[in-house]
PDB file of C-alpha atoms in Angstrom:
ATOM      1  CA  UNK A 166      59.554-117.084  91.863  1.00  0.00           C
ATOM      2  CA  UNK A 167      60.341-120.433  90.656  1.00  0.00           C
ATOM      3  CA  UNK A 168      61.857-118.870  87.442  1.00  0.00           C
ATOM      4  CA  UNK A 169      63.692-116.145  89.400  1.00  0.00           C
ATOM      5  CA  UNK A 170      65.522-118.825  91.487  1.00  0.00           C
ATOM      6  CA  UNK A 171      66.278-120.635  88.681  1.00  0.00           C
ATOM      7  CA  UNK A 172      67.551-117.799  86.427  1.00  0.00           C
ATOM      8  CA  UNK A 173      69.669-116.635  89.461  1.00  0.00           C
ATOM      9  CA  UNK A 174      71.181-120.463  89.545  1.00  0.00           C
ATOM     10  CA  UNK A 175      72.389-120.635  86.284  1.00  0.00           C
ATOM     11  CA  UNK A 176      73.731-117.065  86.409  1.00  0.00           C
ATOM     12  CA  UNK A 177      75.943-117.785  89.552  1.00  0.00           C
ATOM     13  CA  UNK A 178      77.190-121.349  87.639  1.00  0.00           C
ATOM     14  CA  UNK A 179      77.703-119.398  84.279  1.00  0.00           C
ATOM     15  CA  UNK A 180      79.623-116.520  86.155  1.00  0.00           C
ATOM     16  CA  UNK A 181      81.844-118.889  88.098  1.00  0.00           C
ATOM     17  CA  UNK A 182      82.362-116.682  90.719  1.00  0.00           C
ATOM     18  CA  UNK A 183      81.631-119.318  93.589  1.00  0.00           C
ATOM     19  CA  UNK A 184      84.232-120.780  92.685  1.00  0.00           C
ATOM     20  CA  UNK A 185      86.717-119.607  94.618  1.00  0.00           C
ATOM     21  CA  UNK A 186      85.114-120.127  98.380  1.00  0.00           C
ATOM     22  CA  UNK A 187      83.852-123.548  97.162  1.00  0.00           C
ATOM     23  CA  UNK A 188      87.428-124.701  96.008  1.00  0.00           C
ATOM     24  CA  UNK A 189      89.193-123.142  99.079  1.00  0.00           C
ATOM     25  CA  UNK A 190      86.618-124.580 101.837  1.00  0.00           C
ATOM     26  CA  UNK A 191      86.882-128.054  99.964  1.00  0.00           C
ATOM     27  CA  UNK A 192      90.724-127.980 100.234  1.00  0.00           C
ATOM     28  CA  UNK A 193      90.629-127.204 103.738  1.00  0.00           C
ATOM     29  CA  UNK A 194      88.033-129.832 104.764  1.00  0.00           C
ATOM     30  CA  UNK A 195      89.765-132.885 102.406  1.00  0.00           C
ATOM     31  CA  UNK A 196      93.550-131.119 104.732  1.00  0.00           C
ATOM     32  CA  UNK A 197      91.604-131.345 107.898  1.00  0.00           C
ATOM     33  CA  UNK A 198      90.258-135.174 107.254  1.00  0.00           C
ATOM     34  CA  UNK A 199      93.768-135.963 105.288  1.00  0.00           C
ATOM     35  CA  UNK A 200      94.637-138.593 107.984  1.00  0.00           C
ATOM     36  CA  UNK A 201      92.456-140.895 110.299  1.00  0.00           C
ATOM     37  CA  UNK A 202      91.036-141.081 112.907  1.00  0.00           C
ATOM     38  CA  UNK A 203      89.318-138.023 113.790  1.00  0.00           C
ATOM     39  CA  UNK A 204      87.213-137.140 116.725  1.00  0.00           C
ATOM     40  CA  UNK A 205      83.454-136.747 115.630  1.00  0.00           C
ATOM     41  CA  UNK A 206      82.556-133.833 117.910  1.00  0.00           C
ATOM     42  CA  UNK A 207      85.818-131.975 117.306  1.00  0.00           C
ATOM     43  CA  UNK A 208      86.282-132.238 113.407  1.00  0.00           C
ATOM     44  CA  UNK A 209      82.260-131.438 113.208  1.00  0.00           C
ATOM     45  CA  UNK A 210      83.278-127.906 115.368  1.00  0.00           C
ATOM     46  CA  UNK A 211      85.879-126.606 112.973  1.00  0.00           C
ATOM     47  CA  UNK A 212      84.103-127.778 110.013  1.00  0.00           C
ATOM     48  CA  UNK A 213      80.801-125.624 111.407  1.00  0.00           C
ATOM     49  CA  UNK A 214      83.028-123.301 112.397  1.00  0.00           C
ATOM     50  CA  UNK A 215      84.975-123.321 108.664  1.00  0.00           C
ATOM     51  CA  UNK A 216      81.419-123.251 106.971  1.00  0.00           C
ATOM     52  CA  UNK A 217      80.544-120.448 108.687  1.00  0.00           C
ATOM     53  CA  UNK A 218      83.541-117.971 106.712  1.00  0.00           C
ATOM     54  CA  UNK A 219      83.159-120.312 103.578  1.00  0.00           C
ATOM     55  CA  UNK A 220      79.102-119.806 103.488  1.00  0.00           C
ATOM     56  CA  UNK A 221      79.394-115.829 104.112  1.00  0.00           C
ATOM     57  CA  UNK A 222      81.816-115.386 101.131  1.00  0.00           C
ATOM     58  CA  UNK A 223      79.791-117.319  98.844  1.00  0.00           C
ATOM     59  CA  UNK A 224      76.347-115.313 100.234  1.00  0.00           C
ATOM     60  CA  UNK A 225      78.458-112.450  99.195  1.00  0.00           C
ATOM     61  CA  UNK A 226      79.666-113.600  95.558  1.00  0.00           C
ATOM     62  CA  UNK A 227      75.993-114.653  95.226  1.00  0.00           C
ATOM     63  CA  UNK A 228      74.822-111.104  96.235  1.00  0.00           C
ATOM     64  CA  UNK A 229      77.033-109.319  93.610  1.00  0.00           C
ATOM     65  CA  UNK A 230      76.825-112.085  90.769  1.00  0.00           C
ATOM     66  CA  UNK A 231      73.928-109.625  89.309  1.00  0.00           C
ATOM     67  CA  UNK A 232      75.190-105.811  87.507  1.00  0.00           C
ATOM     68  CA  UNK A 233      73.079-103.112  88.521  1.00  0.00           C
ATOM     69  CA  UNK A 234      71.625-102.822  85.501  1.00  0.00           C
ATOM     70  CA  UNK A 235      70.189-106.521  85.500  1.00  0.00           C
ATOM     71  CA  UNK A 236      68.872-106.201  89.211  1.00  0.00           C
ATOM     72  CA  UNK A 237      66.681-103.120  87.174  1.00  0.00           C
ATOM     73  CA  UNK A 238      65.620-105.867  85.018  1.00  0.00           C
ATOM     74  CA  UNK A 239      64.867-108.380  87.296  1.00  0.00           C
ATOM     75  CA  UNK A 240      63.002-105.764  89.466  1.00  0.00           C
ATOM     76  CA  UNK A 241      61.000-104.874  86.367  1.00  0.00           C
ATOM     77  CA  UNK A 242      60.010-108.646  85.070  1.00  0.00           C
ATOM     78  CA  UNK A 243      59.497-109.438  88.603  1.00  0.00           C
ATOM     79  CA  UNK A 244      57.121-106.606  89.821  1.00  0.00           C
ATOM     80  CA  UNK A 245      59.148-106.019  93.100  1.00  0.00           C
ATOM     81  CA  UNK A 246      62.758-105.572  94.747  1.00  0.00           C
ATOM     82  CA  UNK A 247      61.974-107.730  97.700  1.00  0.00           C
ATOM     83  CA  UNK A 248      61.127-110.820  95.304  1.00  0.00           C
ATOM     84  CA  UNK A 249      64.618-110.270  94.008  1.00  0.00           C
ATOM     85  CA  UNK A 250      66.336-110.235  97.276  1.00  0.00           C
ATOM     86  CA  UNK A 251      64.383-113.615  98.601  1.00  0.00           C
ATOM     87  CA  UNK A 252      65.506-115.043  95.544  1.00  0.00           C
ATOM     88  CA  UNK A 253      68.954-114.212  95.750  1.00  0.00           C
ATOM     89  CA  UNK A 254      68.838-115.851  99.378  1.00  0.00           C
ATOM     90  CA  UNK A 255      67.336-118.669  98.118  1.00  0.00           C
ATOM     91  CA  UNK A 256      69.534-119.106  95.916  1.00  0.00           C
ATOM     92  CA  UNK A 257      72.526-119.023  98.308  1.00  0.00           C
ATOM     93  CA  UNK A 258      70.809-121.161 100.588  1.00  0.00           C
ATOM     94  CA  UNK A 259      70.826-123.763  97.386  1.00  0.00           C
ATOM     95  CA  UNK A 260      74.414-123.560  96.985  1.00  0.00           C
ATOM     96  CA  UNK A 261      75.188-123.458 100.742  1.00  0.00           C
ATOM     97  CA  UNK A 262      73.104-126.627 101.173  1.00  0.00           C
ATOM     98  CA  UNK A 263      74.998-128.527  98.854  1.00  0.00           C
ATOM     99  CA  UNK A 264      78.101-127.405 100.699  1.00  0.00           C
ATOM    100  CA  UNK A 265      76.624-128.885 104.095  1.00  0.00           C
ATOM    101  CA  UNK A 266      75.882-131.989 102.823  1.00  0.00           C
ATOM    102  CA  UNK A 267      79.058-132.854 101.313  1.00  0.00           C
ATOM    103  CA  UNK A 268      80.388-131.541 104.572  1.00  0.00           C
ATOM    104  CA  UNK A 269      78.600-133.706 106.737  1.00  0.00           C
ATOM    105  CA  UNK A 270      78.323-137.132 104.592  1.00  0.00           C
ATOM    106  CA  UNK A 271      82.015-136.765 103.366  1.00  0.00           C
ATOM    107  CA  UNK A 272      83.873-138.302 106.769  1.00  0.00           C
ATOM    108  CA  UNK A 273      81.254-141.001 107.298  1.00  0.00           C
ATOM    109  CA  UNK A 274      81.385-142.353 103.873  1.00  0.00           C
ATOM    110  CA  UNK A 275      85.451-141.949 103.732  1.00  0.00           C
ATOM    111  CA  UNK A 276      85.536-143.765 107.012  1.00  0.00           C
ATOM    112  CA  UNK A 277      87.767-140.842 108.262  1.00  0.00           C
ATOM    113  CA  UNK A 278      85.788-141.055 112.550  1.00  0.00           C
ATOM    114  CA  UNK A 279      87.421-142.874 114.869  1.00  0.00           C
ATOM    115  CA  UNK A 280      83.735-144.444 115.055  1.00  0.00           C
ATOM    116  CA  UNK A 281      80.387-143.676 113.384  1.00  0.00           C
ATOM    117  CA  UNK A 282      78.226-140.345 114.833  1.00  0.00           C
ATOM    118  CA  UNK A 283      75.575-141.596 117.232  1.00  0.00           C
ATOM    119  CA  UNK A 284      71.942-139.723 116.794  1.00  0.00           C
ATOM    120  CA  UNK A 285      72.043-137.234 118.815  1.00  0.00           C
ATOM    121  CA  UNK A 286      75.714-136.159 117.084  1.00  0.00           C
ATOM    122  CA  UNK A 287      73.718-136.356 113.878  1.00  0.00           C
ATOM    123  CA  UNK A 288      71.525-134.338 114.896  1.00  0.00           C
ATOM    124  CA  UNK A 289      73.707-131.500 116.159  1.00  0.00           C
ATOM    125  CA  UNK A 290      75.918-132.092 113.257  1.00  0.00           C
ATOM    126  CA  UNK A 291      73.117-130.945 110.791  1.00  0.00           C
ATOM    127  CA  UNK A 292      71.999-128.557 112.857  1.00  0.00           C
ATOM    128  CA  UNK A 293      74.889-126.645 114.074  1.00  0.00           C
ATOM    129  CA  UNK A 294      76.418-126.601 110.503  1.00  0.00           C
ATOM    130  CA  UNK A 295      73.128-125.698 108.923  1.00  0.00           C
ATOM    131  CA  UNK A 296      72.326-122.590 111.588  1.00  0.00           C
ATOM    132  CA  UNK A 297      76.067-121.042 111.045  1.00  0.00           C
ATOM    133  CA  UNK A 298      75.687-121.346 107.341  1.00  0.00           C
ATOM    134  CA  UNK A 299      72.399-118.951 107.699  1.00  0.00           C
ATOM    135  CA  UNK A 300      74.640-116.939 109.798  1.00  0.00           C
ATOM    136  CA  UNK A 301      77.177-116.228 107.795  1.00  0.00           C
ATOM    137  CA  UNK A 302      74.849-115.445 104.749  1.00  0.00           C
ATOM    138  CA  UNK A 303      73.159-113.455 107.234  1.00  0.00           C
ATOM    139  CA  UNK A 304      76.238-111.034 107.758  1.00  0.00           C
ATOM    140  CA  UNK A 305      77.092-111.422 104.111  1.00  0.00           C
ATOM    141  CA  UNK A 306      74.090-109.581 102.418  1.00  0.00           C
ATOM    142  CA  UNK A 307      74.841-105.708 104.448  1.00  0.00           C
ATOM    143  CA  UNK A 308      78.521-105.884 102.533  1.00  0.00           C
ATOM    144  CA  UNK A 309      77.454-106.314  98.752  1.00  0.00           C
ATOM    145  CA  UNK A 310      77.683-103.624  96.613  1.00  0.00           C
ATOM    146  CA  UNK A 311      74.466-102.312  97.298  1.00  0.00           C
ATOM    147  CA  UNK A 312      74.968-101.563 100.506  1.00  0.00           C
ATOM    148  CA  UNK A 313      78.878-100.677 100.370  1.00  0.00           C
ATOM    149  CA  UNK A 314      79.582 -99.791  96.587  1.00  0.00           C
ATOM    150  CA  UNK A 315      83.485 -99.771  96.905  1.00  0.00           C
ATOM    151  CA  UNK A 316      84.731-103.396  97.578  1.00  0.00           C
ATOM    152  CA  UNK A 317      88.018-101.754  99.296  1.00  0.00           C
ATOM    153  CA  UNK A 318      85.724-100.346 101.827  1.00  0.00           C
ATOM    154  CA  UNK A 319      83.276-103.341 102.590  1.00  0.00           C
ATOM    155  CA  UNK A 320      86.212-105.766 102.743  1.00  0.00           C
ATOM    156  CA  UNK A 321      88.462-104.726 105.678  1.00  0.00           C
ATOM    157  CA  UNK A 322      85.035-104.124 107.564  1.00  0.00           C
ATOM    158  CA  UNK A 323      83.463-107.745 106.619  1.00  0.00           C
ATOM    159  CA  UNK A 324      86.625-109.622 107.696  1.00  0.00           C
ATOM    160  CA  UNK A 325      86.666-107.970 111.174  1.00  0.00           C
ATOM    161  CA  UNK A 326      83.271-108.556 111.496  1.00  0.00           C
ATOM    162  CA  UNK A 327      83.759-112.349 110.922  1.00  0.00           C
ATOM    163  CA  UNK A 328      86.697-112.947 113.235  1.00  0.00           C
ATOM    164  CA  UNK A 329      85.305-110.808 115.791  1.00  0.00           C
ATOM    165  CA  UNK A 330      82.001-113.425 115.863  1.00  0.00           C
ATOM    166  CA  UNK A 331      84.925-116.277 116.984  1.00  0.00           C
ATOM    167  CA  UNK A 332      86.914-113.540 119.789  1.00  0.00           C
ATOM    168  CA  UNK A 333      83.453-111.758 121.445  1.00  0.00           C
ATOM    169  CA  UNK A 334      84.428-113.281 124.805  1.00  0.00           C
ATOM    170  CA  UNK A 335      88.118-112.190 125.222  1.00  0.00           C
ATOM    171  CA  UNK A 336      87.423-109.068 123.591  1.00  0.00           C
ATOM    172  CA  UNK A 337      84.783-108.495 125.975  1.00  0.00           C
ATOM    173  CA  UNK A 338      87.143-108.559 128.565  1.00  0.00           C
ATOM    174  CA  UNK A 339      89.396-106.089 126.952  1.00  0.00           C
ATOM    175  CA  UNK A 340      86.880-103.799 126.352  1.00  0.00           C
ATOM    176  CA  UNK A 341      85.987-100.925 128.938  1.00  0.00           C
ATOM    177  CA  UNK A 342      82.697-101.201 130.910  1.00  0.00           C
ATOM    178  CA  UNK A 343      81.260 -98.524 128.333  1.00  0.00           C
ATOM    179  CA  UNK A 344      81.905-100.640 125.311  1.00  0.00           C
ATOM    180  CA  UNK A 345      81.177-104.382 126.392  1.00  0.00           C
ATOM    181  CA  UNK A 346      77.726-104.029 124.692  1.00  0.00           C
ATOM    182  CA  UNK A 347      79.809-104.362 121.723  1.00  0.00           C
ATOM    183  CA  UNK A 348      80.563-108.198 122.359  1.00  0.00           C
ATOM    184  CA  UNK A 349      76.521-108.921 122.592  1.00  0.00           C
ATOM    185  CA  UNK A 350      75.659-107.415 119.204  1.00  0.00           C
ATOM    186  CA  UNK A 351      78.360-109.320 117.479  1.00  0.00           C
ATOM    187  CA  UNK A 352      76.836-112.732 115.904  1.00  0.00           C
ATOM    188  CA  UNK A 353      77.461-116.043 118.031  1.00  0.00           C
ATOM    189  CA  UNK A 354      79.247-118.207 116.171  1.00  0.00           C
ATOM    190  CA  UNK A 355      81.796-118.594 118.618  1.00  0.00           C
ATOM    191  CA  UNK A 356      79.107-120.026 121.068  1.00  0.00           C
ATOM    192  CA  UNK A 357      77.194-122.946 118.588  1.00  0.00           C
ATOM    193  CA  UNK A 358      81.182-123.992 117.476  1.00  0.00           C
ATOM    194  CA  UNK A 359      82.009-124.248 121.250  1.00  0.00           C
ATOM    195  CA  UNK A 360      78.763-126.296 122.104  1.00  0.00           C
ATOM    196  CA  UNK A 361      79.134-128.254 119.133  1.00  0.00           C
ATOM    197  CA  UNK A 362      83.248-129.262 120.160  1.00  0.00           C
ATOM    198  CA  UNK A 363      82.036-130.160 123.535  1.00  0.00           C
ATOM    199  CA  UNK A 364      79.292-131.860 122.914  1.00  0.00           C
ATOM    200  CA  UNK A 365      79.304-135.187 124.613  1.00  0.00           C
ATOM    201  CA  UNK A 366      76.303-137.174 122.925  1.00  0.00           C
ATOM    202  CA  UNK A 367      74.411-136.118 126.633  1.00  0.00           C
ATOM    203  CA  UNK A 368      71.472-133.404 126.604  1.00  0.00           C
ATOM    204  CA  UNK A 369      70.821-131.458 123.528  1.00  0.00           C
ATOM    205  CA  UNK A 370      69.293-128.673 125.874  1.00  0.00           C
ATOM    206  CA  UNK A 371      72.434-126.149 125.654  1.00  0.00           C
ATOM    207  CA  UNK A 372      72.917-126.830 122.490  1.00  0.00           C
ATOM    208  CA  UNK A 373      69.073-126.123 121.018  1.00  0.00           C
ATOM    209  CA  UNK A 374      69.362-123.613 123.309  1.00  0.00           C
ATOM    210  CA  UNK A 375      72.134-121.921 121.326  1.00  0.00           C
ATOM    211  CA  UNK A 376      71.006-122.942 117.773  1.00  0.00           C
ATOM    212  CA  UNK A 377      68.079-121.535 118.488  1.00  0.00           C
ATOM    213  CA  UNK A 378      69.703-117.625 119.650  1.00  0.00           C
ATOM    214  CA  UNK A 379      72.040-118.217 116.129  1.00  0.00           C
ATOM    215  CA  UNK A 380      68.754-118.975 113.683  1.00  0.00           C
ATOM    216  CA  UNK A 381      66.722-116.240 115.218  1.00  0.00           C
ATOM    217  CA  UNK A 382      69.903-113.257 115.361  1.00  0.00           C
ATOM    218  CA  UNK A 383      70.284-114.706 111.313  1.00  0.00           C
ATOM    219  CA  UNK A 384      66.283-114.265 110.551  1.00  0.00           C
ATOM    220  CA  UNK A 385      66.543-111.273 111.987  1.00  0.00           C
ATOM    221  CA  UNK A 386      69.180-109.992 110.028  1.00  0.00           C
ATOM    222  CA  UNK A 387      68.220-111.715 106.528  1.00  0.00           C
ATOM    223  CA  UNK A 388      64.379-109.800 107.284  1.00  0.00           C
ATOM    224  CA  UNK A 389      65.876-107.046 108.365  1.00  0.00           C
ATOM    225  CA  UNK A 390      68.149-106.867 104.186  1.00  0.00           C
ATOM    226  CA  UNK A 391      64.275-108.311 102.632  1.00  0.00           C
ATOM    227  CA  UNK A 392      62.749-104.542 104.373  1.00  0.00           C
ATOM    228  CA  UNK A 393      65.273-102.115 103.281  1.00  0.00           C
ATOM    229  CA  UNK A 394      65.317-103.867  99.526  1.00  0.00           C
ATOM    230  CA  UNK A 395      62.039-102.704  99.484  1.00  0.00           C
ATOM    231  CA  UNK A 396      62.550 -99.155 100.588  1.00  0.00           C
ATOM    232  CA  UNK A 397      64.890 -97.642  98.211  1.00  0.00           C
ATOM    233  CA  UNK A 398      66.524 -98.609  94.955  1.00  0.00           C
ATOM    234  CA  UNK A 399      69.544-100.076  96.706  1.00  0.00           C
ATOM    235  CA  UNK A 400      71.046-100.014  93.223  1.00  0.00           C
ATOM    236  CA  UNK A 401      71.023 -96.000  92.972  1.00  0.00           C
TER     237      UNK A 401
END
């Protein structure tokens, strides 16, 4: 698996293709801390919250870095489709950690907080950013071209799905009766960002409560992708 993981690594470097959400989140962050000072609960909420798009569009350049034709390979050397697809996810959990880090470590060391993060904010800093990265990879793997073969199809359909995670409460109350249940399905991003802005350095109760809800809804997606890779040639 090792190997896998590794080969995956360097293709995704070599192709460049994570370059683009990389470069655009990282000019967004170094706008949003381009003055001082900056509320630590706050600017850790939009940066979750900006992590969140930024981590699902990499998942999905990560997911389609590979040709059809080298996934065959890969399933062939490897002995199974399933290996492949845990090792693409590893892979964009590699790159997504990296991402987090900077993230989180970036305003500290730049002296750009109106003070330094207590423990607890720590705490739901690395949490809450690390949970809503999962989550967006989580959506990100049912739009690659597996899945969706025409990109102008998967798209429109993967952007909608991503705002909607941020406007499930006032859409719920736009929606008829019939069709609230649509507003419980969609992923809760918008909840983890809002516990993370109002956080308060108090209980961490709430907010477990809610990263826990986010990391289970993403496991439950990302095993949900591992099972169907291994019951059809999602390349065919």
């Amino acid at each position: 698996m090792k190997y896998l993981i590794k080969y995956l690594l360097q293709q995704n470097i070599r192709s460049q293709k994570y370059l683009a959400p990389v470069v655009f989140y990282t000019i967004v962050m170094l706008l949003m801390y381009s003055y001082k000072p900056n509320p630590v609960a706050d600017s850790y909420g939009v940066t979750a919250m900006l992590l969140f798009f930024g981590s699902a569009w990499l998942g999905l350049t990560v997911m389609n870095a590979e040709p059809p034709n080298q996934i065959q390979l890969l399933v062939l050397h490897t002995g199974s489709r399933r290996k492949v697809a845990i090792g693409q996810l590893i892979c964009a959990v590699v790159m997504q950690l990296a991402l987090t880090l900077i993230t989180i470590v970036y305003p500290i060391i730049t002296g750009m907080f109106e003070r330094q993060p207590t423990t607890h904010e720590w705490i739901v800093a690395w949490c809450g950013h690390l949970v809503l990265a999962l989550l967006g990879l989580s959506i990100s793997v049912f739009f690659q071209n597996a899945y969706i073969s025409r990109l102008s199809w998967s798209l429109p359909i993967f952007i909608v799905v991503l705002l909607s995670s941020f406007v499930q409460v006032s859409l719920s109350e736009r929606l008829p009766e019939s069709l609230q249940w649509i507003s419980y399905i969609l992923p809760p991003a918008f909840y983890l960002v809002q516990k993370m802005m109002l956080f308060d350095g108090g209980g961490l109760g709430q907010i477990v409560l809610v990263c826990t809800w986010s990391a289970v809804y993403a496991m439950l997606l990302l095993s949900t992708h591992i099972w169907l890779s291994g019951r059809r040639d999602l390349r065919s």
